[in-house]
mmCIF file of C-alpha atoms in Angstrom:
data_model
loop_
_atom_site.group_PDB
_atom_site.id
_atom_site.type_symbol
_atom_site.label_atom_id
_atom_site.label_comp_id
_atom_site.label_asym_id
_atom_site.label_seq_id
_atom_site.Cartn_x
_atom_site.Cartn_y
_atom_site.Cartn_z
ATOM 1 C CA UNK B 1 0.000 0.000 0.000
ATOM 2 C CA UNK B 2 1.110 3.861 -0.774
ATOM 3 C CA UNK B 3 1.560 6.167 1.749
ATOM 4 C CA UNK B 4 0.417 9.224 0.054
ATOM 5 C CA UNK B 5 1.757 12.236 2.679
ATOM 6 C CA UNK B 6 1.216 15.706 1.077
ATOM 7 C CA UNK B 7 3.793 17.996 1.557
ATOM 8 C CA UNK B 8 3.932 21.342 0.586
ATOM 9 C CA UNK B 9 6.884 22.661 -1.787
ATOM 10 C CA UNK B 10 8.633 25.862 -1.144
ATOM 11 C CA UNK B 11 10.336 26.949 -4.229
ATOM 12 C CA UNK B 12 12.910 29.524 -3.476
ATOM 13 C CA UNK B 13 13.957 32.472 -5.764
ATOM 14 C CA UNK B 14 16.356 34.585 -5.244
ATOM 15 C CA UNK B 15 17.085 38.075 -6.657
ATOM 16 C CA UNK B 16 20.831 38.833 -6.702
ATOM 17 C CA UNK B 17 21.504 42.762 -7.038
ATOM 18 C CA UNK B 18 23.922 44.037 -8.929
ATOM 19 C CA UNK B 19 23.785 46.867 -7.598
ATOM 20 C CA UNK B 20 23.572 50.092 -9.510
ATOM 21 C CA UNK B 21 24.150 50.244 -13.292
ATOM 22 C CA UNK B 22 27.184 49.837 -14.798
ATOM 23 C CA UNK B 23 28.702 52.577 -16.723
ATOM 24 C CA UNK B 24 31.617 51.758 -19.298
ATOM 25 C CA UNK B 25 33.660 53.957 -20.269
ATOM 26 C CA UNK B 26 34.220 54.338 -24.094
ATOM 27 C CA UNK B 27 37.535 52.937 -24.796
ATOM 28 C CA UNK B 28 35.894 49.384 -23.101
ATOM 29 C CA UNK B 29 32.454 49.798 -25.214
ATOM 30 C CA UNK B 30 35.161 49.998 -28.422
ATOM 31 C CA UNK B 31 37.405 46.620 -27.195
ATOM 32 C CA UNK B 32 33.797 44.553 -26.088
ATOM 33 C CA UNK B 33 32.608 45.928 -30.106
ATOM 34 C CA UNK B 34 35.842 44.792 -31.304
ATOM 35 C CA UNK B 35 35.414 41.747 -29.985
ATOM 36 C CA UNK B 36 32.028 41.122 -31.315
ATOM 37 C CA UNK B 37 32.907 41.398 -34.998
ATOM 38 C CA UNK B 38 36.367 39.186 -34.073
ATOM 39 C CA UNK B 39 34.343 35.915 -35.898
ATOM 40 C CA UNK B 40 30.944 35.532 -37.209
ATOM 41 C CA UNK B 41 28.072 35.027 -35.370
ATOM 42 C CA UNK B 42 30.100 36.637 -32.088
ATOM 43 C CA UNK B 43 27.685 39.564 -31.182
ATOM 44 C CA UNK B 44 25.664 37.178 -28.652
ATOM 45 C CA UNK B 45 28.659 35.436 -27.446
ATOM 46 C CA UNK B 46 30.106 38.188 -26.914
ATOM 47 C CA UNK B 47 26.937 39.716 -25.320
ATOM 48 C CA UNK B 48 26.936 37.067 -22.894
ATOM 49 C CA UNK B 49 30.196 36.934 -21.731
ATOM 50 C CA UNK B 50 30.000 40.408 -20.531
ATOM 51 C CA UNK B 51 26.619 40.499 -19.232
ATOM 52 C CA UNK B 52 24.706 42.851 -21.158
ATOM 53 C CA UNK B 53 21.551 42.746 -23.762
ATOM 54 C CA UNK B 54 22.483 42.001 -27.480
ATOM 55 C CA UNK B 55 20.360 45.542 -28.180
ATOM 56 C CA UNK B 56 23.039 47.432 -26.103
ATOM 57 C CA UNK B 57 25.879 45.745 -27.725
ATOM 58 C CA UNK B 58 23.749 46.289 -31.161
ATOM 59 C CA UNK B 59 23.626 50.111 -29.816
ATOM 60 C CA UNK B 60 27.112 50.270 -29.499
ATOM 61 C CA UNK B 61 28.424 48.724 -32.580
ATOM 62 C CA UNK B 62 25.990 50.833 -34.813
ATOM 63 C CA UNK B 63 27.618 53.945 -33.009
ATOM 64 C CA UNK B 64 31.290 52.597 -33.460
ATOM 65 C CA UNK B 65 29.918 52.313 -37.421
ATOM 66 C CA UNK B 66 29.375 55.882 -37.451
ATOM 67 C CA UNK B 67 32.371 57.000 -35.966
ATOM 68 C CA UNK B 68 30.653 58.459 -32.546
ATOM 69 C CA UNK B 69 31.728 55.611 -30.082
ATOM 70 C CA UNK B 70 35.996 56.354 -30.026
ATOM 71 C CA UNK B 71 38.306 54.391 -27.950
ATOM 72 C CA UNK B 72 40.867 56.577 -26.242
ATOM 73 C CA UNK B 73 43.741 55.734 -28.844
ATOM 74 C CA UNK B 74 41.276 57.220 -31.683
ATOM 75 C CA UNK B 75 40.490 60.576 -30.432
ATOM 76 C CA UNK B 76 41.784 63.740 -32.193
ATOM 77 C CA UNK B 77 45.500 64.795 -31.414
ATOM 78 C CA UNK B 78 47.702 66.858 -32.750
ATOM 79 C CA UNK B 79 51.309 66.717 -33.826
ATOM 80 C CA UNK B 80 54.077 68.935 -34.557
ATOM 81 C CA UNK B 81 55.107 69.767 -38.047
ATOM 82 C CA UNK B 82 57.081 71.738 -40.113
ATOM 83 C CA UNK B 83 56.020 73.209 -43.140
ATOM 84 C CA UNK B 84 58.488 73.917 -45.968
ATOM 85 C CA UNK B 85 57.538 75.703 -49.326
ATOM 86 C CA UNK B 86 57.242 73.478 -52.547
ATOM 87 C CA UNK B 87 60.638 73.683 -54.360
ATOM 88 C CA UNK B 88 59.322 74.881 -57.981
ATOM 89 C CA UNK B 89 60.439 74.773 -61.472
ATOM 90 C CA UNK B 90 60.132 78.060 -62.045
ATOM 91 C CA UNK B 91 62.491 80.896 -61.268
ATOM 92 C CA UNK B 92 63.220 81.667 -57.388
ATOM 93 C CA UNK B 93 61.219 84.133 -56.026
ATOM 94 C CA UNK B 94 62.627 86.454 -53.623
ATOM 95 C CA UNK B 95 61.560 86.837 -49.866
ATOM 96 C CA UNK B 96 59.392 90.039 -50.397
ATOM 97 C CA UNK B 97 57.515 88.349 -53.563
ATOM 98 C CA UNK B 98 56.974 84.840 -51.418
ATOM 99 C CA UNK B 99 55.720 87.005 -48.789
ATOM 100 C CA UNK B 100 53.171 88.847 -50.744
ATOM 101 C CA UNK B 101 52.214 85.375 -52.872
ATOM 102 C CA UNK B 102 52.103 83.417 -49.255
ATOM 103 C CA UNK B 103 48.587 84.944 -47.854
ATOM 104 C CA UNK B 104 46.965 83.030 -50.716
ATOM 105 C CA UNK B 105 48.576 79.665 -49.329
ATOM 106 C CA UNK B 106 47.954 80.440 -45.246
ATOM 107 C CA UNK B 107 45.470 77.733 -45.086
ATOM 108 C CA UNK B 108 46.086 74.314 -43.555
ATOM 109 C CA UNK B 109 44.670 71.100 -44.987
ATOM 110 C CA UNK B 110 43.148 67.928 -42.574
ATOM 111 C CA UNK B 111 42.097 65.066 -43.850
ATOM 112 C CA UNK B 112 40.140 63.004 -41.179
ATOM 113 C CA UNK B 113 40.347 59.513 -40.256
ATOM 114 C CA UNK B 114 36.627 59.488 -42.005
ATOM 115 C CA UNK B 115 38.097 60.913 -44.946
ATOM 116 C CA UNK B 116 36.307 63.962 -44.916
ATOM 117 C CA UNK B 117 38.507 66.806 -45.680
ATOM 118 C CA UNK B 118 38.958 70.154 -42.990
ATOM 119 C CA UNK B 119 40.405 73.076 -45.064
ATOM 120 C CA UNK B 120 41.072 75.977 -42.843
ATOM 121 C CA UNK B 121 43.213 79.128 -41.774
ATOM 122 C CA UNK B 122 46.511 78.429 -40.307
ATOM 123 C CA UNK B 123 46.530 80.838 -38.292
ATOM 124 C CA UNK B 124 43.083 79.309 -36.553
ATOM 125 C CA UNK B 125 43.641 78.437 -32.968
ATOM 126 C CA UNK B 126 43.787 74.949 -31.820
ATOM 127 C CA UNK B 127 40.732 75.428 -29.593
ATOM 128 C CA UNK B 128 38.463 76.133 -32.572
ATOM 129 C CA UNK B 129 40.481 73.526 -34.915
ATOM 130 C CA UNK B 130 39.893 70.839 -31.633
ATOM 131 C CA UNK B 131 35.746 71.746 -31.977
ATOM 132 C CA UNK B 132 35.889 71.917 -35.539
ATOM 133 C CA UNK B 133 37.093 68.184 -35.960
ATOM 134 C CA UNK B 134 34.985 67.172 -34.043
ATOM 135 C CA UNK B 135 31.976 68.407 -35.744
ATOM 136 C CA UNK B 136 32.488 67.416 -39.217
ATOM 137 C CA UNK B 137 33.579 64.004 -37.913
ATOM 138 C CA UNK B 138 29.990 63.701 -36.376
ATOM 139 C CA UNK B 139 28.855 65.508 -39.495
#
């Protein structure tokens, strides 16, 4: 004969906290992308192994495709140069004729990691030429 005994089941969940959100900072949101598009089919993998939704890994990799999510190592620098006048074929000039001909040829010429093109003043300061690049590489 069965002994039927009822007993009652307690099922247990438990709600770990994280606590607050994570923030990460841009130059990790550009490796974790990198890492997605490392094989195909990697974006969930990927997604997983870090903990967050595939849509905020989507997010992020559609932002790194138009150039608004920049690791640290991408950003706008600049470097020091020296800028010599073209040797021509024609007859040397002499200091007071470059001098007068050079006002047409004060402009500097940047050509963006985008490959959009920033044609300016040289004598624009490198405040303005900071904001500028980064408009027209949002642009």
């Amino acid at each position: 004969m069965t002994d039927h005994s009822f007993m009652s089941q307690v099922e247990v969940l438990s709600v770990t906290d994280t606590g607050r959100r994570r923030r990460w900072t841009d130059a990790e949101k550009v490796r974790i992308v990198e890492e997605s598009y490392a094989a195909p089919r990697m974006a969930a993998a990927t997604a997983r192994r870090y903990e967050i939704s595939r849509s905020l890994l989507t997010r992020w990799r559609r932002l790194a495709r138009e150039g608004l999510l920049i690791g640290n190592g991408d950003r706008a620098h600049f470097t020091a140069v020296t800028v010599r006048p073209e040797v021509a074929a024609e007859p040397a000039t002499t200091d007071a004729q470059f001098r007068a001909d050079d006002t047409s040829h004060d402009r500097v010429e940047i050509i963006l990691p985008n490959g959009r093109r920033l044609v300016t003043a040289a004598s624009t300061e490198t405040s303005t030429l900071a904001r500028l690049i980064q408009v027209v590489e949002r642009a």
